[in-house]
XYZ file of C-alpha atoms in Angstrom:
490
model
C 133.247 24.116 62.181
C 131.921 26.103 65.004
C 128.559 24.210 65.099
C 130.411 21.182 64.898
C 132.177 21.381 67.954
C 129.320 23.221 69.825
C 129.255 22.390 73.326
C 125.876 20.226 73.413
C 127.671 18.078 70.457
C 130.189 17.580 71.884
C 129.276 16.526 75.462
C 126.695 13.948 73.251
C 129.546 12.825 71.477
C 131.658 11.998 74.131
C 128.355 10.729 75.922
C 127.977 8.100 73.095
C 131.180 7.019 72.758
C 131.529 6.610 76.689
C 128.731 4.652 77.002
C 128.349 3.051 73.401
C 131.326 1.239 74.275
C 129.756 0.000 77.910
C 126.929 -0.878 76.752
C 127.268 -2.333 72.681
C 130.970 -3.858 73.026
C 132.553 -6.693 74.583
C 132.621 -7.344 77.314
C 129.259 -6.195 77.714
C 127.744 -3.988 80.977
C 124.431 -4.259 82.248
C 122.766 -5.286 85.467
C 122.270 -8.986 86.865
C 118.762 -9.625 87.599
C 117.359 -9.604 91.226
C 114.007 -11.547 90.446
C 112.293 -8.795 89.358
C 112.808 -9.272 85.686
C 109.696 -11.565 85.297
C 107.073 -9.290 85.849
C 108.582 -7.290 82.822
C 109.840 -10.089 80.155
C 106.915 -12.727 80.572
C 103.739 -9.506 79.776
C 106.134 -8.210 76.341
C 106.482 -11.868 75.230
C 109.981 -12.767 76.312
C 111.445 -15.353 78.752
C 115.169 -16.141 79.503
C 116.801 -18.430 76.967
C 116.956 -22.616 78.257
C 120.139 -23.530 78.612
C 120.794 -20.403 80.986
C 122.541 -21.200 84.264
C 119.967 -20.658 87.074
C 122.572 -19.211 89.066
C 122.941 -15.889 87.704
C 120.620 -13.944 89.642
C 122.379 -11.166 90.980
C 126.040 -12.394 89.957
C 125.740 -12.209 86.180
C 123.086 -10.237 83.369
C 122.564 -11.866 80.467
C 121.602 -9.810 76.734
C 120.053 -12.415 74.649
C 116.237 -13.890 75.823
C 114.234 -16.038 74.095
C 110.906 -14.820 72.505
C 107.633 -16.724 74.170
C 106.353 -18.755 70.614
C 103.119 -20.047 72.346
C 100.381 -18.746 73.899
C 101.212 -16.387 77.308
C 98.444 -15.415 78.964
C 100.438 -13.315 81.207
C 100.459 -10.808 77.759
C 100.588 -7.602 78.721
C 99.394 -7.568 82.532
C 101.882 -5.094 83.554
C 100.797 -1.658 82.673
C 103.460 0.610 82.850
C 105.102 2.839 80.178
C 108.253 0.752 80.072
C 106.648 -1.814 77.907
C 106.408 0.738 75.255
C 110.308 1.282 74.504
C 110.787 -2.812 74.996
C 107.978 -3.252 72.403
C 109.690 -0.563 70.256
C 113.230 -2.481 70.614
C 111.841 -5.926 69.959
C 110.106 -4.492 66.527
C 113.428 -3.278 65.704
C 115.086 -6.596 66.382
C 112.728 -7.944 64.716
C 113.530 -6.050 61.776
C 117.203 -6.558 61.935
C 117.613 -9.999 63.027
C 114.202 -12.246 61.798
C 114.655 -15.015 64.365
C 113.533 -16.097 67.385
C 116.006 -14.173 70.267
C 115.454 -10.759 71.294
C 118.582 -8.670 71.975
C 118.767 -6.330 74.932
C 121.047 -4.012 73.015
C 118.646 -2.328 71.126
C 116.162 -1.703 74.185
C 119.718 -0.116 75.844
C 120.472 1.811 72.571
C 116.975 3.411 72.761
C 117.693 4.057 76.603
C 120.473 5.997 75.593
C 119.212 8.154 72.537
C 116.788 9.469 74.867
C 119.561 10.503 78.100
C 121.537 12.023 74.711
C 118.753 14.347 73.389
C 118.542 15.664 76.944
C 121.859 15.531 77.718
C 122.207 18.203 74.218
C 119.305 20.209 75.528
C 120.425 20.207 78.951
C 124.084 21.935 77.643
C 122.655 23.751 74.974
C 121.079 25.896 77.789
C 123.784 26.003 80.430
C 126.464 26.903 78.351
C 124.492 30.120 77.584
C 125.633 31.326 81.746
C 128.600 32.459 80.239
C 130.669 33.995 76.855
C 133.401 32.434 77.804
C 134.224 29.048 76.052
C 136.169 27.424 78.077
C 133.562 27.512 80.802
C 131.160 26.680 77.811
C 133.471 22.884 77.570
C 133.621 22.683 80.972
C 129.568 22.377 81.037
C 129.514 19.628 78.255
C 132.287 17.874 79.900
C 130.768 17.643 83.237
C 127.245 16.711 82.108
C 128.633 13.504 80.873
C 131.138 12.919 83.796
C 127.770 13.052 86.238
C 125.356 11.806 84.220
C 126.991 9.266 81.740
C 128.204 7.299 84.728
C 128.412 3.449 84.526
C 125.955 3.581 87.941
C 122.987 5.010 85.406
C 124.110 3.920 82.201
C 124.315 0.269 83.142
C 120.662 0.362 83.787
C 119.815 0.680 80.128
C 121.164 -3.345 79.585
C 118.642 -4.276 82.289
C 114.567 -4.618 82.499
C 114.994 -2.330 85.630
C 112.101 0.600 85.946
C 114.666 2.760 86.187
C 116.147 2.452 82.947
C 113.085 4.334 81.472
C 113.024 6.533 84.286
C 116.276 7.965 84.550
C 116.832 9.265 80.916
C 113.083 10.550 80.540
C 112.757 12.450 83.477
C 116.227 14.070 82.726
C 114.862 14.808 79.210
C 111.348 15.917 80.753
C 113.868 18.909 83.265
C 116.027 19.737 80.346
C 112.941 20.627 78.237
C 111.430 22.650 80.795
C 115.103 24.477 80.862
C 114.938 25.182 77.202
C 111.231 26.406 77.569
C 112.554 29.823 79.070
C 115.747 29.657 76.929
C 113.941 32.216 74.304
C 111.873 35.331 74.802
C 109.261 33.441 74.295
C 107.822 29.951 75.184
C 107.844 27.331 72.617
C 105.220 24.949 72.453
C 107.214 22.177 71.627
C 108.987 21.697 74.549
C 105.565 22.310 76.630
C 104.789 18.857 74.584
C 108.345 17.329 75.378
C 107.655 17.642 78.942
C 104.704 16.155 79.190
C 105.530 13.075 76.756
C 108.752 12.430 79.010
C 106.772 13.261 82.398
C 104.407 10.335 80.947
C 107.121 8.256 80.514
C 109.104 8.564 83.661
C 106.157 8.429 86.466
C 104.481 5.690 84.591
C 107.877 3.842 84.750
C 107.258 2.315 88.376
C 104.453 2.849 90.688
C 106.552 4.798 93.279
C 106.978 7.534 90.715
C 103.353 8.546 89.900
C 103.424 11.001 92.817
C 105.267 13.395 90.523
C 102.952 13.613 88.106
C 100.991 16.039 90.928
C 104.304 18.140 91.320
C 104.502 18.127 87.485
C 101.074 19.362 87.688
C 101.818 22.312 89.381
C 104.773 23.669 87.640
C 102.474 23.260 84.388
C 99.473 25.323 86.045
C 102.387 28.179 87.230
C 102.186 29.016 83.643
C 99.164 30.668 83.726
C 101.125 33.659 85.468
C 103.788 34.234 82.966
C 103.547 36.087 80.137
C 102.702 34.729 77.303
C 100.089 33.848 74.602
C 96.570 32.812 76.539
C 96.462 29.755 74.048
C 99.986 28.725 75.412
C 98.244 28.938 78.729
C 95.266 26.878 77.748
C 98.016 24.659 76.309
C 100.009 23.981 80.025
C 96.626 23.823 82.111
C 95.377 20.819 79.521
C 98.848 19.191 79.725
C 98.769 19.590 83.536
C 95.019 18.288 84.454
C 96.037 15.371 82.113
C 99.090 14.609 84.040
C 96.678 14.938 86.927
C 94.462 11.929 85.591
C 97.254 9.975 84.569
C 98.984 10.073 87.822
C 95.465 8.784 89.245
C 95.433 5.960 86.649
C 98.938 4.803 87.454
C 98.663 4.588 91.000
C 95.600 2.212 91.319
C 96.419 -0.253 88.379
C 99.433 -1.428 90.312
C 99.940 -4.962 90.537
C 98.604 -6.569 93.430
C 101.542 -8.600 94.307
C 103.425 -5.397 94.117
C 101.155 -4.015 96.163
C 101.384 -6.647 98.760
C 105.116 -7.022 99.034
C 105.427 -3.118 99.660
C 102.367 -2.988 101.960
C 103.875 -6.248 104.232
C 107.452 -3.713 104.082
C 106.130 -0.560 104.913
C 105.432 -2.024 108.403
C 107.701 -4.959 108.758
C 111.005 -2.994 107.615
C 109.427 0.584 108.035
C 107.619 1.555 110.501
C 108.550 -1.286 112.717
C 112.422 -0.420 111.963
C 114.713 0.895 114.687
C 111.876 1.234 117.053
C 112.668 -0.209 120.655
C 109.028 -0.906 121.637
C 107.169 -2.535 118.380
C 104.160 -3.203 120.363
C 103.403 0.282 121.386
C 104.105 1.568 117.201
C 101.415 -1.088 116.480
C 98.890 -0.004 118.961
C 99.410 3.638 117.475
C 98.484 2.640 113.877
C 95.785 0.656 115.400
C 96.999 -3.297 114.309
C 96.987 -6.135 116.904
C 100.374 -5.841 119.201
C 100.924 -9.570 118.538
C 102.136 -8.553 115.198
C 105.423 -7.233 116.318
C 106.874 -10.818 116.255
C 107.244 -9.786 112.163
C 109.331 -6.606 112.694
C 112.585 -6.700 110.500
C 110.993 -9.759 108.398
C 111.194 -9.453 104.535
C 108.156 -10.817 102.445
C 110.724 -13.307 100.316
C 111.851 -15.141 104.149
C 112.198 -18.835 103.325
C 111.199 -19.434 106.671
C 108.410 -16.976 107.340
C 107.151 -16.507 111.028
C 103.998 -16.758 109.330
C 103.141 -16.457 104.626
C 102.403 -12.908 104.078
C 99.754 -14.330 101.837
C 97.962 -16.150 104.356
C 94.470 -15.702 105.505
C 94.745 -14.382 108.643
C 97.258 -11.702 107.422
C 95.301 -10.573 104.784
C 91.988 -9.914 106.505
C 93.280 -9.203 110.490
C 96.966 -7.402 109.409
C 96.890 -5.600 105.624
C 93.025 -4.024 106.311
C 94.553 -2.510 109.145
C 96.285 -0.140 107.676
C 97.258 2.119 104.553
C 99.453 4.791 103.465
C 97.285 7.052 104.607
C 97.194 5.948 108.222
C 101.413 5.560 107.855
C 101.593 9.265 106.655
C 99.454 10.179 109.728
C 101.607 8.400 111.912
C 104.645 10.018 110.892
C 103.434 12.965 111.187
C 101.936 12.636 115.063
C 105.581 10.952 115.431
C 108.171 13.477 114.286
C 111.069 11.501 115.958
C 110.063 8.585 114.237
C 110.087 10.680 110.876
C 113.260 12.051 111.810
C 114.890 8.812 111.999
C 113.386 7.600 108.558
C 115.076 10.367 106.752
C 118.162 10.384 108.676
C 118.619 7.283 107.473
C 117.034 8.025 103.966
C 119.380 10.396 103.316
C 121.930 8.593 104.435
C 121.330 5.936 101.341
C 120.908 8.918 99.087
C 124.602 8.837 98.000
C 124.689 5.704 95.935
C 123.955 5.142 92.438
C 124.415 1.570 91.784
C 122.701 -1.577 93.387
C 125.446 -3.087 95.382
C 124.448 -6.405 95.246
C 124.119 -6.951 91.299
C 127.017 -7.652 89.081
C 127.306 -6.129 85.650
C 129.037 -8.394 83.294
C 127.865 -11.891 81.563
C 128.838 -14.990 82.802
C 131.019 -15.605 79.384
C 133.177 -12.542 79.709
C 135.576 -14.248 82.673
C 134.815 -11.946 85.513
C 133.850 -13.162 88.831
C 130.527 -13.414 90.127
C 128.917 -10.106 91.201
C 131.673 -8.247 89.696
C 130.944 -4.633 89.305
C 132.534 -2.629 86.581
C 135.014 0.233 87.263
C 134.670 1.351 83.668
C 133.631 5.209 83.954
C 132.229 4.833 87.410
C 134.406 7.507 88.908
C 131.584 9.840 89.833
C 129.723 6.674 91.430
C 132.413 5.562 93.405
C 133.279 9.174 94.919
C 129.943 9.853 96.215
C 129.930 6.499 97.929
C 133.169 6.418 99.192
C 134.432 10.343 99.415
C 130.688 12.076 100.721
C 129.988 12.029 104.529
C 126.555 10.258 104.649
C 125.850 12.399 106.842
C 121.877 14.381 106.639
C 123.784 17.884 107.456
C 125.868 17.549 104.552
C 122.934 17.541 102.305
C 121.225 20.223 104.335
C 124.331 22.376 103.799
C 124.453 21.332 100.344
C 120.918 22.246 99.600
C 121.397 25.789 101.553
C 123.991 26.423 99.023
C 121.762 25.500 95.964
C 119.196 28.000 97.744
C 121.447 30.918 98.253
C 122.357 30.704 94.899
C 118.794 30.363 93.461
C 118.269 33.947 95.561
C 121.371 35.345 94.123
C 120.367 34.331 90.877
C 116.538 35.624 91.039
C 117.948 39.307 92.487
C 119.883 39.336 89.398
C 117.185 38.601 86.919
C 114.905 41.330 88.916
C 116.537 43.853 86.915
C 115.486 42.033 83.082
C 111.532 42.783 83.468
C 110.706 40.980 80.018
C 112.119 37.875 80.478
C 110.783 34.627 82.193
C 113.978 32.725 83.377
C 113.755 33.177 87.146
C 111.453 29.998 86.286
C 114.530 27.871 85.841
C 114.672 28.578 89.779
C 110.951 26.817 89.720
C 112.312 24.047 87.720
C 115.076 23.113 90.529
C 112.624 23.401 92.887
C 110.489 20.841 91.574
C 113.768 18.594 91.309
C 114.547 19.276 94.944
C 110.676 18.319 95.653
C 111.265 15.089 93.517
C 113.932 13.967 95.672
C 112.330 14.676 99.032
C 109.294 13.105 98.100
C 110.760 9.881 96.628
C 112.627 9.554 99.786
C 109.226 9.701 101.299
C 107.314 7.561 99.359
C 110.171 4.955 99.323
C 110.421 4.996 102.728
C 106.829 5.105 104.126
C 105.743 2.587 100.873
C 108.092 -0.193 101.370
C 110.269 0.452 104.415
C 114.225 0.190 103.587
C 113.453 -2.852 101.400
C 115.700 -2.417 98.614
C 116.202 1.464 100.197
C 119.033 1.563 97.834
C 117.536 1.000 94.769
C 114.250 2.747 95.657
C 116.348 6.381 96.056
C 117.514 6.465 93.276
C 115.351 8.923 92.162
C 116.610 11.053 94.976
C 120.069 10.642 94.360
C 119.417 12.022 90.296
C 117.610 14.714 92.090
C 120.716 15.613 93.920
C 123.079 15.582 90.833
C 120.950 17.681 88.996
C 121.330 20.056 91.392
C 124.421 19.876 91.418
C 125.105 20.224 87.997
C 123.105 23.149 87.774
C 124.554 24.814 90.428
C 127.862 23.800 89.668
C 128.110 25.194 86.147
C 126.532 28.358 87.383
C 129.774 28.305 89.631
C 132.214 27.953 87.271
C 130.969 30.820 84.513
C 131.415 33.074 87.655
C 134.730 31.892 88.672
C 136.285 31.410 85.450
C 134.883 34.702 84.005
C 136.219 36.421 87.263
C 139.880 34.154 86.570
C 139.554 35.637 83.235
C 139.107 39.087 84.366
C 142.164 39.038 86.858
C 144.689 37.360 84.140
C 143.634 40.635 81.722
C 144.693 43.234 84.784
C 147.665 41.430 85.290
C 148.486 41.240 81.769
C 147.603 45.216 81.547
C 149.787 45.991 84.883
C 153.010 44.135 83.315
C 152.472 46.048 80.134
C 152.643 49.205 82.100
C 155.499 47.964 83.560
């Protein structure tokens, strides 16, 4: 019965109930599309049924497409790692259903096996700060409170990047946890992480920087102790995240590219800047130019088509993110105001703009679902968005990391001062997904493009927090025991 009701079972229990019901009941949650949909369905063979109301971008999602029955030369154009899980759902519906519709449940129930065999490995490690089991609960509990929230989970009934994103890389940190939860390393979960790493920066373009910050924390093995084949084993795994990283980044699409290149200057490094012309003249583009600052690539009525000639061959060769990083960098008030207002947007999970139910299930238009969306709706409402508050915040995570590491100075054989590593990558996954959103494609779709950042931040915070609460409750503990011995005396 113990192992039953072990903490990790529990939390994944309540985590599939929670969200099972979301997700696989009526009336359904999911995210509306915003247009980007296309570029996913149309490669893997699907398109949106006919008689679908072409009103229900962004107000309503819908869970049943049609499967393309002719020939589609756009087949598989998009490379990214997403179209693996959609072409492992649509084999299972395929399997279960025989006909000619392809529903999105079974690409969501995929979604969520993976974000519940990391949720279990994520508690099954935590729980282990303390002997005391009501601290132990209080781990599981949490871990689906923050991270079975309707503002992630929703993703899953959606063709959003992040869908794949979000549960992999949270399976890709909880396997590096349980790495250093033994004595000794196991391979497996060197093999975990890297499969999940794969997964998640291969997800969307923007995340493929990660792969070189994965790289690292891989090659740090080589100074622990342990086996020299397990070493050989983490430097192969690295390099190869290395190369894939590289692969990812230049076989992004070239519209893709285009939008985010016309953004990173039009809504980036054109935004809040009082003299456009003189920004221009820095990154060496033609001053006449600033007539597009705070223009969006989708304009109906363009000052000029970001497709056209003269754009491509006079504006776009201009410039790169190369020559934006540099300009940030010779410009640190122009930085500073990037990630003020970066972080700023860090505190939101969901897309505020997209609705989450069907048009059949009676709710307005753009409705958004309150269903288990309390930890959503307190960091955008309750947080000050404020840069020093996540400053402060992140000088508490660090004190406690030091606090933590003095501690494990005095236990000479073991390895876990590397879960200290671990959050540091996090941290580092945040920052620079604030930075690559930002420089890449400006505050187009800022929201949306942090939220990367803002998973970053509740990792964290979870870590931290349950850290927190083995101390205090083992220390509540300790004083109800005195007391109990002093009126016994008494």
């Amino acid at each position: 019965m113990n192992k039953v009701i072990r903490p990790a079972i529990v939390s994944v229990a309540l985590l599939v109930l929670i969200a099972g019901y979301a997700l696989f009941l009526e009336p359904l949650t999911g995210l509306a599309d915003n247009g980007d949909f296309y570029r996913v369905m149309t490669p893997n063979g699907l398109k949106y049924e006919a008689d679908r109301n072409k009103n229900d971008y962004f107000g309503y999602f819908n869970h049943k497409y049609d499967k393309i029955q002719y020939f589609n030369d756009l087949e598989g154009t998009t490379k990214s790692t997403q179209n693996i899980v959609l072409q492992a759902a649509i084999k299972i519906d395929d399997f279960f259903t025989r006909d000619t519709k392809f529903d999105i449940r079974f690409y969501a129930a995929i979604c969520l096996t993976v974000l519940a065999c990391a949720i279990y490995l994520l508690v099954d490690v935590l729980e282990k700060m303390t002997d005391i089991k009501i601290a132990k609960y209080f781990i599981a509990v949490t871990a689906v409170f923050l991270f079975g929230d309707i503002g992630y989970t929703s993703y899953f009934n959606s063709f959003f990047g992040e869908s794949i994103a979000y549960p992999f890389y949270l399976l890709s940190i909880a396997a590096l946890l349980k790495l250093v939860d033994d004595k000794d390393f196991k391979i497996r979960y060197l093999l975990i992480f890297f499969i999940a790493t794969v997964m998640f920066i291969g997800a969307k373009n923007q995340f493929a920087l990660n792969g070189i910050l994965a790289f690292f924390i891989l090659i740090a093995f080589v100074f622990f102790k342990t086996e020299k084949r397990k070493k050989i084993i983490a430097m192969i795994l690295g390099t190869s995240l290395l190369i894939t990283t590289g692969f990812l980044y230049f076989v992004i699409d070239d519209d893709i590219y285009l939008i985010n290149k016309y953004h990173m200057i039009t809504r980036g490094a054109l935004l809040f800047e009082p003299d456009p012309e003189e920004v221009l003249r820095k990154l060496g583009i033609n001053e006449q130019y600033a007539l597009l600052a705070g223009t969006i690539y989708y304009d109906t009525t363009p000052v000029v088509d970001p497709k056209d000639e003269v754009l491509l061959h006079d504006f776009y060769s201009n410039y790169d993110l190369t020559s934006l990083v540099l300009y940030y960098f010779e410009n640190p008030k122009a930085f500073s105001k990037m990630m003020t207002f970066g972080w700023k947007n860090s505190f939101t999970i969901r897309p505020e703009v997209l609705g989450n139910f069907e048009r059949d299930s009676g709710f307005a238009y753009g409705t958004r679902s309150n269903y288990f969306s309390l930890w959503s709706l307190i960091k955008e409402n309750a947080f000050p968005k404020k840069p020093g508050f996540i400053y402060t915040f992140l000088l508490i995570c660090l004190v406690f990391s030091i606090n933590r590491i003095l501690k494990l100075k005095k236990i000479t054989h073991h390895n876990k001062w590397f879960n200290e590593l671990v959050m540091l990558y996090v941290g580092l996954t945040g920052f620079s997904q604030l930075f690559v959103s930002f420089i890449g494609a400006g505050d187009a779709d800022l929201r949306k493009h942090l939220f990367m950042n803002t998973l970053a931040l509740d990792i964290l915070l979870y870590f931290n927090l349950a850290y927190l609460a083995a101390i205090l409750i083992k220390r509540e503990i300790k004083l109800l025991k005195k007391e109990e011995k002093h009126d016994k005396k008494i």
